[in-house]
Coordinates of N, CA and C in Angstrom, one line a residue:
M93 N 0.6 -1.1 0.3 CA 0.0 0.5 0.0 C 1.0 1.0 -0.2
E94 N 1.9 1.2 0.1 CA 3.0 2.5 0.3 C 3.1 2.7 -0.9
D95 N 3.1 2.6 -2.0 CA 2.8 2.9 -3.2 C 1.9 4.1 -3.8
I96 N 0.5 3.4 -3.2 CA -0.7 4.0 -3.6 C -1.1 5.2 -2.5
D97 N -0.1 4.9 -1.4 CA -0.4 6.0 -0.2 C 0.7 7.2 -0.8
A98 N 1.5 7.0 -1.4 CA 2.6 8.0 -1.8 C 1.9 8.6 -3.0
I99 N 1.3 8.0 -4.2 CA 0.9 8.5 -5.2 C -0.2 9.1 -4.7
A100 N -1.0 8.8 -3.7 CA -2.6 10.0 -3.5 C -1.9 11.0 -2.8
V101 N -0.5 11.4 -2.6 CA -0.2 12.4 -1.9 C -0.4 13.6 -3.5
L102 N -0.1 13.4 -4.6 CA -0.3 14.0 -5.7 C -1.3 14.4 -6.0
Q103 N -2.8 13.9 -5.2 CA -4.3 14.6 -5.8 C -4.4 16.0 -5.2
D104 N -3.5 16.5 -4.4 CA -3.3 17.8 -4.3 C -2.9 18.8 -5.6
P105 N -3.6 19.5 -6.0 CA -2.9 20.1 -7.2 C -2.1 20.9 -6.9
V106 N -1.7 21.5 -6.0 CA -0.7 22.5 -6.0 C 0.4 21.4 -5.3
R107 N 0.3 20.5 -5.0 CA 2.0 19.8 -4.6 C 1.9 18.9 -5.6
R108 N 0.9 18.4 -7.0 CA 1.1 18.0 -8.4 C 2.0 19.0 -9.0
R109 N 1.8 20.1 -9.0 CA 2.6 21.4 -9.5 C 4.0 21.3 -9.1
L110 N 4.2 21.3 -8.1 CA 5.3 21.6 -7.3 C 6.2 20.3 -7.7
Y111 N 5.6 19.4 -7.8 CA 6.4 17.9 -8.2 C 7.0 17.9 -9.7
E112 N 5.7 18.2 -10.1 CA 6.1 18.2 -11.6 C 7.3 19.2 -12.1
Y113 N 7.1 20.1 -11.3 CA 8.5 21.1 -12.0 C 9.6 20.5 -11.5
V114 N 9.7 20.1 -10.1 CA 10.8 19.9 -9.6 C 11.7 18.3 -10.6
A115 N 10.3 17.8 -11.0 CA 10.8 16.4 -11.5 C 11.2 16.9 -13.1
A116 N 10.9 17.9 -13.5 CA 11.1 18.3 -14.7 C 12.3 19.1 -15.3
Q117 N 13.0 19.7 -14.1 CA 14.2 20.0 -13.8 C 15.7 19.1 -14.1
G118 N 15.7 18.1 -13.8 CA 16.3 17.7 -13.8 C 17.6 17.8 -13.0
R119 N 17.4 18.4 -11.8 CA 18.7 19.3 -11.1 C 18.0 19.5 -9.4
E120 N 18.8 19.8 -8.6 CA 17.8 20.8 -7.7 C 17.5 21.7 -7.5
V121 N 16.3 21.9 -6.6 CA 15.5 23.0 -6.8 C 15.1 23.6 -5.6
G122 N 15.0 24.7 -5.4 CA 14.9 25.3 -4.3 C 13.9 25.6 -4.1
R123 N 13.6 26.3 -2.7 CA 11.8 26.2 -2.2 C 11.7 27.8 -2.9
N124 N 12.3 28.8 -2.8 CA 11.9 29.9 -3.8 C 11.5 30.1 -5.1
E125 N 12.3 28.8 -5.6 CA 12.3 28.3 -7.4 C 11.0 28.0 -7.2
A126 N 10.9 26.8 -6.8 CA 9.6 26.0 -6.6 C 8.2 27.0 -6.9
A127 N 8.1 27.8 -5.5 CA 7.3 28.7 -5.2 C 7.1 29.6 -6.3
E128 N 7.5 30.2 -6.8 CA 7.7 30.8 -8.0 C 7.4 30.0 -9.1
A129 N 7.3 29.1 -9.5 CA 7.2 28.4 -10.6 C 5.7 27.8 -10.2
A130 N 5.3 27.7 -9.1 CA 3.9 27.1 -8.8 C 2.7 28.2 -8.7
G131 N 3.7 29.4 -8.1 CA 2.4 30.4 -8.3 C 1.8 30.6 -7.0
V132 N 2.4 30.1 -5.8 CA 2.5 29.7 -4.7 C 3.3 30.6 -3.5
A133 N 3.1 30.7 -2.6 CA 3.7 31.0 -1.2 C 4.6 30.7 -1.0
R134 N 6.1 31.1 -0.6 CA 7.4 30.4 -0.2 C 6.7 29.0 0.9
T135 N 6.0 29.6 2.2 CA 5.6 28.9 3.4 C 4.8 27.7 2.6
L136 N 3.9 28.1 1.7 CA 3.1 26.9 1.2 C 4.0 25.8 0.6
A137 N 4.9 26.5 -0.4 CA 5.5 25.5 -1.1 C 6.7 24.4 -0.2
A138 N 6.9 25.3 0.6 CA 7.9 24.4 1.5 C 7.4 23.2 2.1
H139 N 5.9 23.7 2.8 CA 5.1 22.4 3.7 C 4.7 21.4 2.2
H140 N 4.3 21.7 1.5 CA 4.2 20.7 0.2 C 5.3 19.8 0.0
L141 N 6.6 20.4 -0.5 CA 7.8 19.8 -0.8 C 8.1 18.9 0.4
D142 N 8.1 19.2 1.7 CA 8.6 18.6 2.8 C 7.7 17.2 3.1
R143 N 6.3 17.5 2.3 CA 5.3 16.6 2.5 C 5.6 15.6 1.4
L144 N 5.6 15.8 0.2 CA 6.6 15.0 -1.0 C 7.9 14.3 -0.9
A145 N 8.6 15.3 0.2 CA 9.9 14.0 0.4 C 9.7 13.2 1.8
E146 N 8.4 13.2 2.6 CA 8.0 12.5 3.3 C 7.7 11.5 3.0
A147 N 6.7 11.7 1.5 CA 6.3 10.3 0.8 C 7.0 9.6 -0.1
G148 N 8.4 10.2 0.0 CA 9.3 9.2 -0.9 C 9.4 9.7 -2.2
L149 N 8.7 10.9 -2.6 CA 8.7 11.3 -4.1 C 9.4 12.4 -4.2
L150 N 10.0 12.9 -3.5 CA 11.3 13.9 -3.8 C 12.5 13.6 -2.5
E151 N 13.4 13.8 -2.8 CA 14.8 13.5 -2.1 C 15.2 15.1 -1.6
S152 N 15.5 15.3 -0.3 CA 15.8 16.6 -0.2 C 17.1 17.0 0.5
G153 N 17.8 18.0 0.1 CA 19.1 18.3 0.9 C 19.5 19.4 1.4
S154 N 20.6 19.9 1.6 CA 21.0 21.4 1.6 C 22.4 22.1 1.0
R155 N 22.1 23.0 0.5 CA 23.7 23.8 0.2 C 23.6 25.3 -0.4
R156 N 24.5 26.0 -0.2 CA 24.3 27.7 -0.3 C 23.7 28.1 -1.8
L157 N 22.9 28.3 -2.2 CA 22.4 28.8 -3.9 C 23.3 29.7 -4.3
T158 N 24.0 30.1 -3.2 CA 24.4 31.8 -4.0 C 25.9 31.3 -4.6
G159 N 26.4 30.0 -4.1 CA 27.5 29.4 -4.7 C 28.6 29.7 -4.1
R160 N 28.9 30.5 -3.5 CA 29.7 31.1 -2.5 C 29.8 30.1 -1.2
S161 N 31.3 30.6 -0.3 CA 31.4 29.5 1.2 C 32.1 30.5 1.6
G162 N 32.0 30.2 2.7 CA 32.7 31.1 3.8 C 32.3 32.1 4.6
P163 N 32.4 32.9 5.5 CA 31.7 33.6 6.3 C 30.7 34.6 5.0
G164 N 29.6 35.4 5.5 CA 29.1 35.9 4.6 C 28.4 35.5 3.5
A165 N 28.5 33.8 3.0 CA 27.8 33.4 2.2 C 26.6 32.7 2.3
G166 N 26.1 33.0 3.9 CA 24.5 32.7 4.0 C 24.3 31.2 4.4
R167 N 23.3 31.1 4.8 CA 23.0 29.7 5.4 C 22.8 28.9 4.2
P168 N 22.9 27.8 4.2 CA 22.7 26.4 3.4 C 21.0 26.5 3.2
A169 N 20.3 26.1 1.9 CA 19.5 26.3 1.7 C 19.1 24.9 1.4
K170 N 17.2 24.8 1.8 CA 17.0 23.7 1.5 C 16.8 23.0 -0.1
V171 N 16.9 22.0 -0.8 CA 16.9 22.4 -2.3 C 16.2 20.6 -2.1
Y172 N 15.3 20.0 -3.5 CA 15.2 18.9 -3.7 C 14.9 18.8 -5.2
T173 N 15.5 17.3 -5.2 CA 15.5 16.7 -6.8 C 14.1 15.5 -6.6
R174 N 13.8 14.9 -7.6 CA 13.1 13.7 -7.9 C 13.4 12.6 -7.4
A175 N 13.2 11.6 -6.7 CA 13.8 10.5 -5.9 C 13.9 9.5 -7.0
K176 N 14.7 8.6 -6.8 CA 15.5 7.9 -8.0 C 14.0 6.3 -7.6
G177 N 13.6 6.1 -6.8 CA 12.9 4.7 -6.8 C 11.6 5.1 -7.5
E178 N 11.0 3.8 -8.0 CA 9.8 4.1 -9.1 C 8.5 3.6 -8.2
R179 N 7.1 4.4 -8.4 CA 6.1 4.2 -7.7 C 4.9 3.6 -8.9
S180 N 4.5 2.3 -8.9 CA 3.1 1.8 -9.7 C 2.7 1.3 -8.9
V181 N 0.8 1.6 -9.2 CA 0.0 0.9 -8.6 C -0.9 -0.2 -9.3
S182 N -1.2 -1.0 -9.2 CA -2.1 -2.2 -9.9 C -2.9 -2.5 -8.9
L183 N -4.4 -2.4 -9.5 CA -5.2 -3.2 -8.9 C -6.0 -4.0 -9.5
P184 N -6.2 -5.7 -9.4 CA -5.4 -6.3 -8.6 C -4.3 -6.2 -8.7
A185 N -3.2 -6.8 -7.8 CA -1.7 -6.9 -7.9 C -1.2 -7.6 -9.2
R186 N 0.0 -6.8 -10.1 CA 0.5 -7.3 -11.1 C 1.8 -7.4 -10.9
D187 N 2.4 -8.6 -11.9 CA 4.4 -8.0 -11.5 C 5.0 -8.2 -12.7
Y188 N 4.5 -7.5 -13.7 CA 5.1 -7.7 -15.0 C 6.6 -7.3 -14.9
R189 N 6.9 -6.8 -14.2 CA 8.6 -6.6 -14.1 C 9.6 -7.6 -13.9
T190 N 8.8 -8.5 -13.2 CA 9.2 -9.8 -13.2 C 9.1 -10.9 -14.6
A191 N 7.9 -10.5 -14.9 CA 8.3 -11.1 -16.1 C 8.7 -10.6 -17.4
A192 N 9.1 -9.3 -17.5 CA 10.0 -8.5 -18.5 C 11.6 -9.1 -18.2
E193 N 11.7 -9.2 -16.8 CA 13.5 -9.4 -16.5 C 13.6 -10.5 -17.0
L194 N 12.6 -11.7 -16.6 CA 12.6 -12.9 -17.2 C 12.6 -13.3 -18.7
L195 N 11.9 -12.5 -19.2 CA 11.8 -12.4 -20.8 C 13.4 -11.9 -21.4
A196 N 13.7 -10.8 -20.9 CA 15.0 -10.5 -21.7 C 16.0 -11.5 -21.0
E197 N 16.1 -12.0 -19.8 CA 17.2 -12.9 -19.6 C 16.9 -14.2 -20.7
A198 N 16.0 -14.7 -21.0 CA 16.2 -15.5 -21.7 C 16.5 -14.9 -23.4
A199 N 15.8 -13.8 -23.7 CA 16.4 -13.5 -25.3 C 17.8 -13.3 -25.1
E200 N 18.4 -12.9 -23.7 CA 19.9 -12.4 -24.0 C 20.7 -13.9 -23.8
L201 N 20.0 -14.7 -23.1 CA 21.0 -16.0 -23.3 C 20.5 -16.6 -24.6
A202 N 19.5 -16.9 -25.6 CA 19.5 -17.2 -26.5 C 20.1 -16.3 -27.8
G203 N 20.4 -15.4 -27.8 CA 21.2 -14.7 -28.4 C 20.1 -14.1 -29.5
L204 N 18.9 -13.3 -29.0 CA 17.8 -12.6 -29.7 C 17.9 -11.8 -29.9
D205 N 19.0 -11.0 -29.4 CA 19.2 -9.2 -30.1 C 18.7 -9.2 -31.4
T206 N 19.0 -9.5 -32.6 CA 18.4 -9.0 -33.9 C 16.6 -9.0 -33.9
G207 N 16.7 -10.4 -33.5 CA 15.1 -10.5 -33.3 C 14.2 -9.4 -32.7
L208 N 14.6 -9.0 -31.1 CA 14.1 -8.3 -30.8 C 14.0 -7.0 -31.1
R209 N 15.3 -6.7 -31.4 CA 15.1 -5.2 -32.6 C 14.4 -5.1 -33.6
A210 N 14.5 -5.9 -34.4 CA 13.2 -5.9 -35.5 C 11.9 -5.9 -34.8
A211 N 11.7 -6.4 -33.9 CA 10.1 -6.5 -33.1 C 9.8 -5.1 -32.8
A212 N 10.7 -4.6 -32.0 CA 10.9 -3.1 -31.4 C 10.4 -2.4 -32.8
R213 N 11.2 -2.3 -33.5 CA 11.0 -1.7 -34.8 C 9.7 -1.4 -35.1
R214 N 9.4 -2.5 -35.6 CA 8.1 -2.7 -36.0 C 6.8 -2.3 -35.0
R215 N 6.9 -2.8 -33.8 CA 6.4 -1.5 -32.8 C 6.1 -0.2 -32.8
G216 N 7.2 0.4 -32.8 CA 7.7 2.1 -33.2 C 6.7 2.2 -34.4
E217 N 7.0 1.4 -35.5 CA 6.1 1.6 -36.8 C 4.6 1.5 -36.9
A218 N 4.2 0.6 -35.8 CA 2.7 0.7 -35.6 C 2.0 1.8 -34.7
L219 N 3.1 1.9 -33.8 CA 2.7 3.3 -32.9 C 2.3 4.5 -33.2
R220 N 3.5 4.9 -34.9 CA 3.3 5.9 -35.3 C 1.9 5.6 -36.4
G221 N 1.9 4.6 -36.9 CA 0.6 4.6 -37.5 C 1.0 4.9 -38.8
A222 N -0.5 5.5 -39.6 CA -0.2 6.4 -40.9 C 0.8 7.7 -41.0
A223 N 0.8 8.2 -39.5 CA 2.0 9.3 -39.8 C 3.0 9.4 -40.1
A224 N 3.5 10.2 -40.8 CA 4.9 10.6 -41.2 C 5.9 10.6 -40.4
P225 N 7.2 10.4 -41.0 CA 8.4 10.4 -40.1 C 8.5 12.2 -39.2
C226 N 8.9 12.0 -37.8 CA 9.1 13.1 -37.5 C 9.4 14.4 -39.0
G227 N 8.9 15.5 -38.3 CA 9.6 16.7 -39.5 C 10.6 17.2 -38.5
G228 N 10.8 17.2 -37.5 CA 12.3 17.9 -37.0 C 12.3 18.0 -35.5
L229 N 12.8 18.5 -34.8 CA 13.3 18.4 -33.3 C 11.9 18.5 -32.7
A230 N 11.5 19.6 -32.6 CA 10.0 20.2 -31.9 C 8.8 18.9 -32.2
E231 N 8.7 18.3 -33.1 CA 7.7 17.3 -33.6 C 8.5 16.0 -32.2
A232 N 9.6 15.7 -32.8 CA 10.0 14.5 -31.9 C 10.0 15.0 -30.4
M233 N 10.0 16.2 -29.9 CA 10.0 16.3 -28.5 C 8.9 15.9 -28.0
A234 N 7.8 16.4 -29.0 CA 6.5 16.0 -28.7 C 5.7 15.0 -28.6
T235 N 6.5 14.1 -29.6 CA 6.4 12.5 -29.8 C 6.8 11.9 -28.7
L236 N 8.4 12.0 -28.0 CA 8.8 11.5 -27.1 C 8.0 12.0 -25.5
A237 N 7.7 12.7 -25.7 CA 6.8 13.5 -24.2 C 5.9 12.4 -23.8
A238 N 4.9 11.8 -25.0 CA 3.6 11.5 -24.9 C 4.0 10.4 -24.4
R239 N 5.0 9.2 -24.7 CA 5.9 8.2 -24.4 C 6.2 8.0 -23.2
G240 N 6.2 9.1 -22.4 CA 6.9 9.7 -21.1 C 8.5 9.2 -21.0
Y241 N 9.0 10.0 -22.2 CA 10.7 9.8 -22.0 C 11.2 11.2 -21.1
E242 N 10.5 12.2 -21.3 CA 10.9 13.4 -20.5 C 11.8 14.1 -21.4
P243 N 11.7 14.4 -22.4 CA 13.0 15.1 -23.2 C 13.1 16.4 -22.7
H244 N 14.3 16.7 -23.3 CA 14.6 17.9 -23.2 C 15.6 18.1 -24.3
L245 N 15.9 19.5 -24.6 CA 17.1 20.3 -25.3 C 18.1 20.8 -24.7
E246 N 19.6 19.3 -25.3 CA 21.1 20.2 -25.0 C 21.3 20.5 -25.9
P247 N 22.5 21.3 -25.8 CA 23.5 21.8 -26.5 C 24.5 20.5 -26.7
S248 N 24.8 20.4 -28.3 CA 25.3 19.0 -29.0 C 26.8 19.3 -28.2
E249 N 27.4 18.5 -28.3 CA 29.3 18.5 -28.2 C 29.6 18.1 -29.5
V250 N 30.4 18.7 -30.1 CA 30.9 18.5 -31.4 C 32.2 17.5 -30.9
E251 N 32.5 15.9 -32.0 CA 33.6 15.6 -31.6 C 34.9 15.8 -32.3
P252 N 36.2 15.8 -32.0 CA 37.3 16.2 -32.7 C 37.4 15.8 -34.1
G253 N 37.5 17.0 -34.7 CA 37.0 16.4 -36.1 C 35.9 16.8 -36.8
G254 N 34.9 17.2 -36.1 CA 33.6 17.1 -36.3 C 33.4 18.3 -36.9
D255 N 31.7 18.4 -37.5 CA 31.6 19.7 -37.9 C 30.7 20.9 -37.2
V256 N 31.9 22.1 -36.9 CA 31.4 22.6 -35.9 C 29.7 23.6 -36.4
D257 N 29.5 23.0 -37.8 CA 28.5 23.9 -38.0 C 27.2 22.8 -37.6
A258 N 27.3 21.5 -37.2 CA 26.4 20.5 -36.9 C 25.6 21.2 -36.1
P259 N 24.1 20.9 -36.0 CA 22.8 21.2 -35.1 C 23.2 22.1 -33.9
A260 N 22.7 22.8 -33.4 CA 23.1 23.0 -31.9 C 22.4 22.4 -30.8
S261 N 21.5 21.6 -31.0 CA 21.1 20.6 -29.6 C 21.1 19.1 -30.2
V262 N 20.6 18.3 -28.9 CA 20.2 17.3 -29.4 C 19.1 16.9 -28.1
I263 N 18.3 16.3 -28.6 CA 17.0 16.1 -27.5 C 17.7 14.6 -26.7
R264 N 17.9 15.0 -25.2 CA 18.2 13.7 -24.2 C 17.1 13.7 -23.8
M265 N 16.6 12.6 -23.1 CA 15.5 12.3 -22.1 C 16.0 11.8 -20.3
R266 N 15.3 12.3 -19.9 CA 15.5 12.2 -18.1 C 15.2 10.9 -18.0
N267 N 14.2 10.2 -18.2 CA 13.4 8.9 -18.1 C 13.6 7.9 -19.5
C268 N 13.6 6.6 -18.7 CA 13.6 5.5 -19.7 C 12.6 5.1 -19.3
P269 N 11.6 4.3 -19.9 CA 10.0 3.4 -19.8 C 10.8 2.5 -19.1
F270 N 11.9 2.0 -19.4 CA 12.3 0.4 -19.1 C 13.6 0.2 -18.3
H271 N 13.6 1.3 -17.3 CA 14.6 1.3 -16.5 C 15.3 0.4 -15.9
A272 N 13.8 -0.4 -15.1 CA 14.3 -1.4 -14.0 C 14.9 -2.5 -15.2
V273 N 14.6 -2.6 -16.1 CA 15.1 -3.9 -16.8 C 16.4 -3.7 -17.5
A274 N 16.4 -2.4 -17.8 CA 17.8 -2.1 -18.6 C 18.7 -2.2 -17.8
E275 N 18.8 -1.8 -16.9 CA 19.8 -2.3 -15.5 C 20.0 -3.1 -15.4
R276 N 19.5 -4.2 -15.7 CA 20.3 -5.6 -15.3 C 20.5 -5.8 -16.8
F277 N 19.7 -5.5 -17.7 CA 20.3 -6.2 -19.0 C 20.4 -5.1 -20.1
P278 N 21.3 -3.9 -20.0 CA 21.6 -3.2 -20.8 C 21.8 -3.2 -22.0
P279 N 22.6 -4.0 -22.8 CA 22.9 -4.3 -24.4 C 21.5 -4.6 -25.0
L280 N 20.9 -5.2 -24.5 CA 19.2 -5.8 -24.6 C 18.5 -5.0 -24.8
V281 N 18.0 -4.4 -23.4 CA 17.6 -3.4 -23.9 C 17.6 -2.2 -24.3
C282 N 18.6 -1.6 -24.5 CA 18.9 -0.3 -25.1 C 19.0 -0.3 -26.3
G283 N 19.6 -1.6 -27.1 CA 19.4 -1.9 -28.6 C 17.7 -2.1 -28.6
M284 N 16.9 -2.3 -27.8 CA 15.5 -2.6 -28.2 C 14.8 -1.3 -28.3
N285 N 15.5 -0.3 -26.9 CA 14.5 0.5 -26.9 C 15.3 1.6 -28.3
L286 N 16.6 1.4 -28.8 CA 17.0 2.5 -29.8 C 15.9 2.0 -31.1
A287 N 15.9 0.6 -31.5 CA 15.1 0.4 -32.4 C 13.4 1.0 -32.4
L288 N 12.9 0.6 -31.2 CA 11.5 1.0 -31.1 C 11.7 2.5 -31.1
L289 N 12.6 3.2 -30.9 CA 12.6 5.2 -31.2 C 12.6 5.4 -32.7
E290 N 13.4 4.4 -33.3 CA 13.9 4.1 -35.0 C 12.4 4.2 -36.0
G291 N 11.6 3.2 -35.1 CA 10.1 2.7 -35.5 C 9.4 4.1 -35.4
L292 N 9.5 4.6 -33.8 CA 8.3 5.6 -33.7 C 8.7 7.0 -34.2
L293 N 9.9 7.3 -34.9 CA 10.1 8.4 -35.4 C 10.3 8.8 -37.2
G294 N 10.6 7.4 -37.2 CA 10.8 7.4 -38.7 C 12.4 7.4 -39.5
A295 N 12.6 6.4 -39.8 CA 14.7 6.3 -40.3 C 14.7 7.1 -41.3
D296 N 13.5 7.7 -41.8 CA 14.1 8.8 -42.8 C 13.1 10.0 -43.2
G297 N 13.3 10.6 -41.6 CA 12.5 11.4 -41.3 C 13.9 12.7 -41.4
S298 N 13.4 13.7 -40.7 CA 14.4 14.8 -40.5 C 14.9 14.5 -39.3
V299 N 14.6 13.7 -38.1 CA 15.5 13.1 -36.9 C 16.1 11.9 -37.0
R300 N 17.0 11.6 -36.6 CA 17.7 10.3 -36.2 C 18.0 10.2 -34.8
A301 N 17.8 9.1 -34.0 CA 18.2 8.3 -33.0 C 19.4 7.9 -32.8
R302 N 20.3 7.7 -31.7 CA 21.3 6.8 -31.7 C 21.7 6.8 -30.4
M303 N 22.5 6.1 -29.8 CA 23.2 5.7 -28.7 C 24.4 6.6 -28.1
D304 N 23.8 7.0 -27.1 CA 24.5 8.0 -26.6 C 24.6 7.9 -24.9
A305 N 24.6 6.5 -24.2 CA 24.4 6.4 -23.1 C 25.4 7.4 -22.0
R306 N 24.5 8.2 -20.7 CA 25.0 8.9 -19.5 C 24.3 8.8 -18.6
P307 N 25.0 8.4 -17.7 CA 24.7 8.3 -16.1 C 23.2 8.9 -15.7
G308 N 22.2 8.0 -15.3 CA 20.7 8.6 -14.9 C 19.7 9.3 -15.8
E309 N 20.2 8.4 -17.3 CA 19.2 9.2 -18.2 C 19.3 8.2 -19.4
C310 N 18.5 8.3 -20.3 CA 17.9 7.2 -21.3 C 19.1 7.1 -22.0
C311 N 19.2 6.0 -22.8 CA 21.0 5.6 -23.0 C 20.7 6.2 -24.9
V312 N 19.2 6.4 -24.7 CA 19.2 6.8 -26.9 C 19.3 8.7 -26.7
V313 N 19.7 9.1 -27.9 CA 19.7 10.9 -28.0 C 18.8 10.9 -29.4
V314 N 18.2 11.6 -29.5 CA 17.8 12.0 -31.0 C 18.3 13.8 -31.4
E315 N 18.9 13.7 -32.9 CA 19.2 14.6 -33.3 C 19.2 14.8 -34.8
A316 N 18.9 16.1 -35.1 CA 19.0 16.2 -36.7 C 19.4 15.5 -37.7
S317 N 18.8 14.4 -38.7 CA 19.5 13.9 -39.5 C 20.8 14.6 -40.0
K318 N 21.9 13.7 -40.7 CA 22.9 14.4 -41.2 C 21.9 15.0 -42.5
N319 N 21.2 14.5 -43.3 CA 21.4 15.0 -44.6 C 19.9 16.2 -44.8
N320 N 19.9 16.4 -43.1 CA 18.8 17.0 -43.3 C 19.3 18.6 -42.4
V321 N 21.0 18.6 -42.0 CA 21.7 19.9 -42.0 C 22.2 20.5 -42.8
D322 N 21.3 22.1 -42.8 CA 22.0 23.1 -43.9 C 23.4 23.4 -43.5

């Protein structure tokens, strides 16, 4: 019942706005910033943020927001980030995670990576349906957000010897919908995820998905296709 109790905390609209704002930042958020974003007083925001932390939905800590240290730097402020743990509710109880892990283990042992990627690409294409391939990063952002990836734009890094006129941004994703299974079977599940997104976004469109794993984020990034770079 712990997950039900935790999720029930989000029923309050102010509390939910605060949680969604903190979760979307991908960094520590102070009380003043959260209050301003939610349009409420700091004292009310502090109450709700602490309630979210008590429920295990946020993690709290303290640091000096001024970036200074030593005398005159001010007292450390309380900050919040989204909790790393997952919460889910199923009534009656279901255990799809165990089934997914068992299937992933069997697929890995049987060397079914190629078949799994092909199936994932077909599923992505089926999810896209009759829609044309994504026409740009903005459209890809909307598509990924609808699937729960929590995308955000980030400046791209130019590789040594690379084109300095390459696109200025790539889409990174703060959430991997397959995180729990990907942690145990990264090559298998990350390859599946890449193929799924290739099908969903369209391999012959204006964007492309590629692997670029980074701790705490989805293993796939999305960028403008090279043949669409001016």
